[in-house]
Amino acid sequence: MSFLGRIRRNRLAFLGAMILSVLVAFALLTPLVVAGDPNLMRPTLKSLPPSWSYWFGTDQLGRDLFLRVMHGSRLSLGISLAVALISLIVGTTLGIVAGYVGGWVDTVIGRIVDSLMAFPSILLALGVMAMLGASLENVIVALSLVYMPRVARVARAPVLAERKLEYVEAARSGGASHARILFRHILPNVTSPIIVQATVVFAYAMVAEATLGFLGVGVPPPEPSWGNLLADGRRTLMVSPEQTIFPALALGLTVLGINLLGDGLRDVLDPRMRGIGTNPTTG
Amino acid sequence: MTPASPTGAASRADDPPLVEVQDLVKRFPVRGGMLFGARVAEVHAVDGVSFSIRRRETLGLVGESGCGKSTLSRLLLRLIEPTAGRVLFEGRDVMEFDGVALRSFRCEAQIVFQDPFGSLNPRMTIGDIIAESMLVNRTAARRERVERVARLLEQVGLHPDHARRYPHEFSGGQRQRIGIARALAIGPKLVVCDEPVSALDVSVQAQIVNLLQDLQADLALTYLFVSHDLGVVRHVCDRVAVMYLGKIVEIGDNETIFTRPGHPYTEALLAAIPEPSTRGRRGPALVEGDVPSPIDPPSGCRFHTRCRFAEAVCREVEPALLDVGDGHHVACHLHTPLSGMQRKE
């Protein structure tokens, strides 16, 4: 059965994929379909409740909240995706090389990973942002630094087990290079936990990005990242809670979707599940 | 199973051997400590082993678990580097191979593994697994590889269509056939069989053993047959080497080893072969206790702690592997003039 077919059979993963697809579709299509500047202030239309013309209402500066949430999804999804991909690539490479080579390489990489993980993630991200200064690129750098070690640690452990298996020796005895053994033989056997970890990082990065925005050290305002929207909404939380509820709902739904998809991927990526439903060869 | 020279094709003793092992030593460091793992001890896995493998023969390598059989077979293929000693393959030093020479050596010496589950990459198709060595050594173009995989699968008793399947779709015996096909893919001269049947059911064992013998006859292969199953060894091997704690204690013809063993350890191993009997229990076991730790092996003869003939000299002087006639070598003071001991039976 195809990869997509197997995703579809897993109901929760399918639900997660649907939520994410809808959000991504909105994120991509909004600037094309819905005209309007999310940063345009209309002093006469402050803090309006949801209506047909302003679906989510307006904020206290008279900006269209629906537009801001939709444009914010581009920022939040983009940043988290970038963080997840960078952590995935850098973390996986560091982790599997450490596990395969062992010795002092493993020790050095291991200590770096350990020391980065010793800090609470938001504290570390805050520190890096304070050093680098608030900008979109720096948010990505800071969050990648925070989450890369998690991927590295998850990638290293299964390599330790795999490299002792006889198929690795068989490949060596066949003349395969270390790079070929590591990337062609071992890597495909350790991808499941790494991919699952990357989806977890994706979800965490989204929350962390919002946290940084909320604390005022993320993407600088007036860019409508979800964290910035939550920070703006907080000021009028008692009077017009919808200004907080809509961005929070968007954030919550997205993180839920990612987590559901991640759980489903873990099941689907296991090749031992592939033969189910067909007769195994006997003899 | 009958004790017979299985192929009859093995070359004679005076031809130059395919493989010659000289004083091979492998020690593994045991590390301890917190940060950088200081070396605290050494495991003497293989300790000064010399023997040779003749062309087209099957040399059996037997011994208890942990005696260094697997380490020795991997040293032979240079899958691990020795601490000291040499391995000569067709007269050339395997340890000096690099680049092209190492590649061509890898084409000539292959291995069949014990574990039919761990030895096949679960993410690769059977075809890719078998074709791997042809691909990395560039010995065949794509179309040739596909054809050769199909032919190899037929040769080991599988169907060419199996090339598209994954390892989990096969039984243990079938997987071992796949492992054999992989080893044969680049036309090796030497195949190290590391306990090739000990993970299989008895009925399947016989099939695999027969397959190995047929292939040896067809392809003029030389086998190093590592096993702890003496029944199988007696059936397939021309000569047998017995290992104990990193040393070869006896080496000789199949017939000699099984009917006139020269070393008390070999004798004890033979006595431990289970035999169907209607007359109650056999005599008491000839060895007791466990193998001593290879981290701190006994002085003198390593077997003296468990040997019923052990005398003072055995604790102090290490016996050399000496020829006692007809290429039968034994490392035991019972056979050296030094001790003057006589065997009391």
Short mmCIF file of C-alpha atoms in Angstrom, two decimals, chain A residues 104 107 111 162 165-177 180-181 184-186 188-192 269-272 274-275 278-283, chain B residues 34-36 74 78-80 103 106 109-111 113-115 118-124 128 132-133 135-137 162 165-166 168-171 174 182 186 194:
data_model
loop_
_atom_site.label_atom_id
_atom_site.label_comp_id
_atom_site.label_asym_id
_atom_site.label_seq_id
_atom_site.Cartn_x
_atom_site.Cartn_y
_atom_site.Cartn_z
CA TRP A 104 35.94 11.14 21.31
CA THR A 107 31.98 12.42 23.68
CA ARG A 111 28.65 17.04 25.87
CA GLU A 162 21.90 -0.73 14.55
CA LEU A 165 23.84 -5.69 13.67
CA GLU A 166 25.27 -8.11 11.18
CA TYR A 167 23.86 -6.36 8.12
CA VAL A 168 26.34 -3.55 8.80
CA GLU A 169 29.21 -6.03 8.82
CA ALA A 170 27.81 -7.59 5.68
CA ALA A 171 27.86 -4.20 3.96
CA ARG A 172 31.44 -3.61 5.09
CA SER A 173 32.50 -7.03 3.93
CA GLY A 174 30.88 -6.21 0.58
CA GLY A 175 33.14 -3.16 0.34
CA ALA A 176 30.71 -0.36 1.21
CA SER A 177 32.24 2.89 2.52
CA ARG A 180 27.37 4.59 2.44
CA ILE A 181 26.83 2.35 5.45
CA ARG A 184 22.21 4.14 2.98
CA HIS A 185 22.00 1.32 5.49
CA ILE A 186 21.70 2.69 9.01
CA PRO A 188 16.75 4.34 6.83
CA ASN A 189 16.48 2.07 9.87
CA VAL A 190 16.46 4.89 12.40
CA THR A 191 14.23 7.42 10.61
CA SER A 192 10.97 6.63 12.41
CA LEU A 269 6.73 4.57 8.88
CA ASP A 270 7.31 1.12 10.36
CA PRO A 271 7.92 -1.32 7.48
CA ARG A 272 6.84 -4.26 9.60
CA ARG A 274 3.51 -3.00 5.60
CA GLY A 275 2.92 -6.72 5.17
CA THR A 278 -1.11 -9.92 2.78
CA ASN A 279 0.01 -13.52 3.24
CA PRO A 280 3.58 -13.73 4.46
CA THR A 281 5.75 -16.17 2.57
CA THR A 282 6.21 -19.41 4.40
CA GLY A 283 8.72 -22.20 4.04
CA MET B 34 33.69 8.68 33.86
CA LEU B 35 34.74 11.03 31.12
CA PHE B 36 37.21 9.60 28.67
CA ARG B 74 36.31 -11.29 11.42
CA ARG B 78 39.74 -7.70 8.14
CA LEU B 79 36.38 -6.55 9.43
CA ILE B 80 38.32 -5.75 12.59
CA ARG B 103 38.36 -3.73 -2.47
CA ARG B 106 36.63 -7.90 -0.20
CA ALA B 109 36.52 -13.21 0.83
CA GLN B 110 32.92 -13.07 1.98
CA ILE B 111 30.94 -14.03 5.06
CA PHE B 113 26.28 -14.75 9.21
CA GLN B 114 24.67 -16.59 12.07
CA ASP B 115 21.62 -14.42 12.61
CA GLY B 118 20.01 -9.20 11.91
CA SER B 119 22.10 -9.88 8.84
CA LEU B 120 19.60 -8.57 6.28
CA ASN B 121 18.79 -4.86 6.23
CA PRO B 122 15.00 -4.72 6.83
CA ARG B 123 14.64 -1.56 4.71
CA MET B 124 16.19 -2.98 1.56
CA ASP B 128 19.24 -4.57 -3.45
CA GLU B 132 25.00 -4.24 -3.01
CA SER B 133 28.53 -5.60 -3.30
CA LEU B 135 27.16 -2.01 -7.00
CA VAL B 136 29.83 -0.65 -4.66
CA ASN B 137 32.59 -2.58 -6.37
CA HIS B 162 11.72 -12.77 -4.62
CA ARG B 165 10.39 -8.48 -1.62
CA TYR B 166 11.61 -7.38 1.79
CA HIS B 168 10.47 -9.75 6.76
CA GLU B 169 8.50 -11.73 4.19
CA PHE B 170 10.87 -14.70 4.49
CA SER B 171 11.46 -17.51 6.98
CA GLN B 174 15.03 -18.60 3.33
CA ARG B 182 24.74 -12.15 -1.08
CA ILE B 186 30.88 -11.07 -6.33
CA ASP B 194 29.94 -17.92 10.99
#
